[in-house]
């Protein structure tokens, strides 16, 4: 099930924010308390902050308990629908959102996805009932629940054209409302990422005269990646158009200067300015050209998830 059911009440878009037609259409498809699964994740994760309850959801085998949870969430959703979104997911989604060591828990686990996309898992010793869930919702709204990245490096001193992002600075740099951002999630162990360095540096040099464009990168092995971004192989690259931070666009073309520029121009209405690169970046590109002969690199390191190198992070469903 995608979580879209005509018999369930639909939630309207949030009030008091700048109007985004595509987000409005997505939000209009979300049930007041829908079912989140792998297919519907992109729809629900637009509607942040989001309270996700994960447990043994089954309207046939586990009907009584499933309806118990859903009815209490419906009551909360009716009261707080303009401020918080609600959904239910089965135990696969517990594995998706909550720490792996809680995967086999059959109780109701509550996970919060903050407006910035960070996760917060409600302590396991807080049992699910209407009163406790309402307290969680009110803490989300008041800011008492502050979802944070699980892992973040310290912010570096910016010395190069490509801005280095860490989890702590992700929101301010990548999700800026007045900047377009191209963000690369990389692993320092990934050969494809190393091959991309001179190309990405030259791209940043070419964009140096465009004040509204940021070329950035983040080590996804040392920093948490916020929703709705995903990095299940390296490198993973997204473009975030100005003012559309909830809808990053994944780059899946050849990793060439021309392809990157075309991709960004196609996904913004603005005419971005690119100039000739600085000589030092051209020289570095020439120095590595023999090592990366011929064809454009479009490969991605998936790696062995147990090795700690070139891993895409959380396990696939």
XYZ file of C-alpha atoms in Angstrom:
317
model
C 0.000 0.000 0.000
C 1.246 3.493 -0.809
C -0.633 5.031 2.088
C -3.074 6.759 -0.300
C -6.625 5.705 0.458
C -9.689 7.648 -0.645
C -11.638 6.540 2.416
C -9.215 8.161 4.850
C -9.394 11.902 5.576
C -6.774 13.977 3.779
C -4.547 16.556 5.436
C -4.221 20.041 3.961
C -0.930 21.825 3.386
C 0.725 23.691 6.221
C -0.274 27.298 6.779
C 1.906 30.363 7.108
C 4.699 29.252 4.740
C 5.656 30.303 1.222
C 3.499 28.510 -1.342
C 5.098 25.604 -3.214
C 2.689 24.019 -5.694
C 4.491 20.684 -6.023
C 4.775 20.288 -2.256
C 1.105 21.231 -1.912
C 0.132 18.501 -4.374
C 2.250 15.951 -2.515
C 0.825 16.965 0.847
C -2.720 16.723 -0.496
C -2.090 13.044 -1.263
C -1.074 12.196 2.302
C -3.651 10.574 4.534
C -4.264 12.212 7.884
C -2.539 9.118 9.289
C -1.127 7.163 6.362
C 1.060 4.115 5.925
C 4.701 4.846 5.239
C 6.741 2.316 3.296
C 9.709 2.350 0.948
C 7.602 3.618 -1.957
C 5.835 6.385 -0.043
C 8.856 7.705 1.893
C 9.478 10.594 -0.554
C 5.865 11.781 -0.167
C 5.809 11.663 3.624
C 9.251 13.165 4.138
C 8.114 16.381 2.457
C 5.667 16.825 5.346
C 8.124 17.641 8.113
C 8.121 17.733 11.090
C 6.873 14.165 10.975
C 5.982 11.710 13.754
C 6.420 8.110 12.623
C 5.112 5.192 14.661
C 6.572 1.820 13.729
C 5.269 -1.501 14.963
C 3.667 -4.705 13.688
C 1.126 -2.916 11.464
C -1.428 -5.383 10.096
C -5.117 -4.580 9.647
C -5.958 -8.300 9.462
C -3.713 -10.334 11.773
C -3.018 -7.494 14.223
C -6.197 -5.504 13.595
C -7.038 -4.543 17.193
C -3.616 -3.146 18.042
C -3.216 -1.464 14.642
C -6.538 0.341 15.027
C -5.671 1.269 18.617
C -2.569 3.116 17.433
C -4.206 4.604 14.363
C -7.242 5.940 16.223
C -5.066 7.781 18.723
C -2.912 9.207 15.958
C -6.058 10.307 14.113
C -7.188 12.190 17.203
C -3.806 13.911 17.439
C -3.664 14.584 13.710
C -7.083 16.243 13.772
C -5.823 18.650 16.423
C -2.264 19.290 15.172
C -2.500 18.668 11.413
C -1.276 22.155 10.490
C 1.872 21.743 12.609
C 2.942 18.090 12.558
C 2.390 15.162 10.163
C 1.663 11.594 11.272
C 2.128 8.122 9.799
C 2.526 4.449 10.693
C 5.078 1.956 9.378
C 5.735 -1.742 9.877
C 8.851 -3.276 11.401
C 10.797 -2.794 8.156
C 10.384 0.933 8.681
C 11.619 0.560 12.266
C 14.824 -0.733 10.734
C 14.783 2.173 8.293
C 14.390 4.915 10.893
C 15.396 3.599 14.306
C 18.754 2.216 15.472
C 19.359 -1.324 14.241
C 19.437 -2.860 17.716
C 15.729 -2.006 18.105
C 14.661 -3.707 14.887
C 13.120 -6.743 16.592
C 11.142 -4.721 19.124
C 7.421 -5.452 18.748
C 6.253 -2.425 20.727
C 5.289 0.919 19.203
C 8.386 3.003 18.520
C 8.090 6.719 17.852
C 10.560 8.526 15.608
C 10.546 12.246 14.852
C 11.863 13.702 11.599
C 12.527 17.384 12.275
C 11.809 20.172 9.840
C 15.542 20.201 9.023
C 15.446 16.467 8.235
C 17.220 15.058 11.317
C 15.912 12.027 13.190
C 15.107 11.722 16.872
C 14.051 8.387 18.367
C 11.730 8.749 21.351
C 13.126 6.799 24.340
C 12.044 3.193 24.351
C 10.805 3.334 27.950
C 8.036 5.789 26.985
C 5.030 3.538 26.183
C 2.724 4.534 23.364
C -0.635 5.944 24.418
C -2.562 9.103 23.587
C -1.171 11.154 26.476
C 2.467 10.266 25.808
C 2.126 10.760 22.068
C 0.497 14.148 22.649
C 3.382 15.147 24.906
C 5.831 14.185 22.131
C 3.875 16.285 19.622
C 3.796 19.305 21.932
C 7.531 18.929 22.553
C 8.110 18.913 18.790
C 6.128 22.132 18.388
C 7.734 23.875 21.377
C 11.242 22.873 20.329
C 11.926 20.732 23.401
C 12.591 17.822 21.076
C 15.592 18.940 19.079
C 16.522 16.323 16.529
C 20.241 16.389 15.800
C 22.614 14.491 13.551
C 23.948 11.285 15.104
C 27.404 12.087 13.761
C 29.122 15.304 12.717
C 32.647 16.518 12.187
C 33.637 19.931 13.467
C 33.075 22.716 10.922
C 36.272 23.223 8.896
C 37.914 26.476 7.904
C 36.813 27.117 4.320
C 39.958 27.452 2.203
C 38.884 26.178 -1.216
C 36.301 26.872 -3.915
C 34.391 23.719 -2.995
C 32.745 24.349 0.367
C 33.212 21.577 2.914
C 29.957 20.840 4.708
C 29.470 18.893 7.929
C 26.198 17.803 9.496
C 26.225 20.779 11.878
C 26.443 23.261 8.978
C 24.299 21.367 6.475
C 21.129 23.381 6.998
C 22.816 26.783 6.809
C 24.895 26.007 3.711
C 22.991 23.448 1.637
C 19.426 24.448 2.496
C 19.896 28.201 2.289
C 16.774 29.896 0.944
C 18.753 32.352 -1.192
C 21.311 29.979 -2.744
C 21.330 27.141 -5.253
C 23.532 24.287 -4.011
C 25.190 21.311 -5.670
C 26.125 18.887 -2.881
C 28.292 15.788 -3.226
C 28.165 13.052 -0.579
C 31.494 11.256 -0.748
C 33.660 8.689 0.983
C 37.396 9.327 1.380
C 37.916 5.627 0.529
C 35.985 5.703 -2.766
C 37.934 5.586 -6.037
C 35.109 7.224 -8.004
C 35.084 10.098 -5.504
C 38.832 10.583 -5.866
C 38.476 10.641 -9.663
C 35.827 13.334 -9.340
C 37.978 15.735 -7.268
C 39.679 17.631 -10.138
C 36.421 17.898 -12.100
C 34.475 19.113 -9.080
C 37.205 21.623 -8.207
C 37.184 22.994 -11.745
C 33.374 23.247 -11.636
C 33.607 25.310 -8.441
C 36.224 27.524 -10.091
C 33.949 28.088 -13.073
C 31.109 29.029 -10.688
C 33.173 31.502 -8.656
C 31.502 34.558 -10.240
C 27.974 33.272 -9.550
C 27.016 34.524 -6.048
C 23.789 32.516 -5.922
C 25.458 29.115 -6.471
C 27.335 26.972 -3.937
C 29.389 23.925 -4.934
C 29.747 21.786 -1.805
C 30.722 18.333 -0.564
C 30.298 16.332 2.647
C 32.002 13.191 3.921
C 29.002 10.929 4.437
C 31.070 8.371 6.332
C 31.787 10.925 9.073
C 28.519 12.900 9.064
C 24.836 12.027 9.290
C 22.831 12.719 6.135
C 19.484 14.453 6.736
C 16.181 13.460 5.156
C 15.143 13.436 2.353
C 18.735 13.094 1.094
C 20.111 9.565 0.790
C 23.610 8.298 0.167
C 23.584 4.550 -0.475
C 26.625 4.615 -2.750
C 29.432 7.045 -3.442
C 29.558 9.598 -4.806
C 25.921 10.708 -4.555
C 25.165 14.201 -5.843
C 22.082 16.411 -5.448
C 21.110 19.837 -6.705
C 19.034 21.955 -4.333
C 17.403 24.855 -6.210
C 16.964 28.088 -4.320
C 13.878 27.987 -2.074
C 13.192 24.270 -2.714
C 15.087 22.616 0.111
C 12.446 19.903 0.603
C 12.846 18.722 -2.995
C 16.499 18.059 -3.818
C 17.107 16.693 -7.308
C 19.446 13.729 -7.648
C 22.119 13.920 -10.349
C 22.454 10.681 -12.294
C 24.357 11.694 -15.435
C 27.975 11.519 -16.538
C 30.277 13.357 -14.205
C 31.614 15.954 -16.605
C 31.766 19.751 -16.331
C 29.318 20.079 -19.217
C 26.831 17.605 -17.714
C 26.886 19.283 -14.301
C 26.324 22.744 -15.779
C 23.518 21.537 -18.044
C 21.850 19.721 -15.126
C 21.864 22.816 -12.915
C 20.658 25.127 -15.691
C 17.796 22.758 -16.511
C 16.625 22.721 -12.908
C 16.503 26.452 -12.225
C 14.781 29.308 -13.979
C 17.792 31.546 -13.423
C 20.633 31.909 -15.902
C 23.625 30.786 -13.860
C 26.957 32.365 -14.696
C 30.005 30.204 -15.382
C 33.427 31.526 -16.372
C 36.785 30.090 -17.419
C 38.477 28.157 -14.602
C 41.564 29.365 -12.822
C 44.796 27.975 -14.266
C 45.717 25.979 -11.166
C 42.550 23.880 -11.499
C 43.191 23.237 -15.180
C 46.705 22.055 -14.351
C 45.434 19.627 -11.708
C 42.913 18.286 -14.204
C 45.672 17.733 -16.772
C 47.835 15.984 -14.183
C 45.105 13.427 -13.530
C 43.841 13.031 -17.096
C 46.050 10.035 -17.836
C 44.760 8.244 -14.760
C 41.141 8.745 -15.802
C 41.533 8.103 -19.511
C 38.743 8.363 -21.987
C 35.223 7.865 -20.771
C 33.240 9.924 -18.311
C 32.934 8.312 -14.907
C 29.362 7.506 -13.906
C 30.156 4.636 -11.544
C 29.207 4.506 -7.892
C 30.982 2.658 -5.100
C 28.480 0.526 -3.258
C 31.086 -1.341 -1.283
C 30.768 -3.841 1.514
C 28.554 -2.430 4.281
C 30.596 -4.336 6.894
C 33.929 -2.855 5.805
C 33.266 0.772 6.773
C 34.451 1.862 3.317
C 32.271 3.044 0.423
C 29.194 2.102 2.424
C 25.847 3.683 1.626
C 24.831 4.020 5.260
C 21.524 2.498 6.352
C 20.503 -0.869 5.020
C 18.126 -1.068 2.082
C 14.627 -2.287 2.814
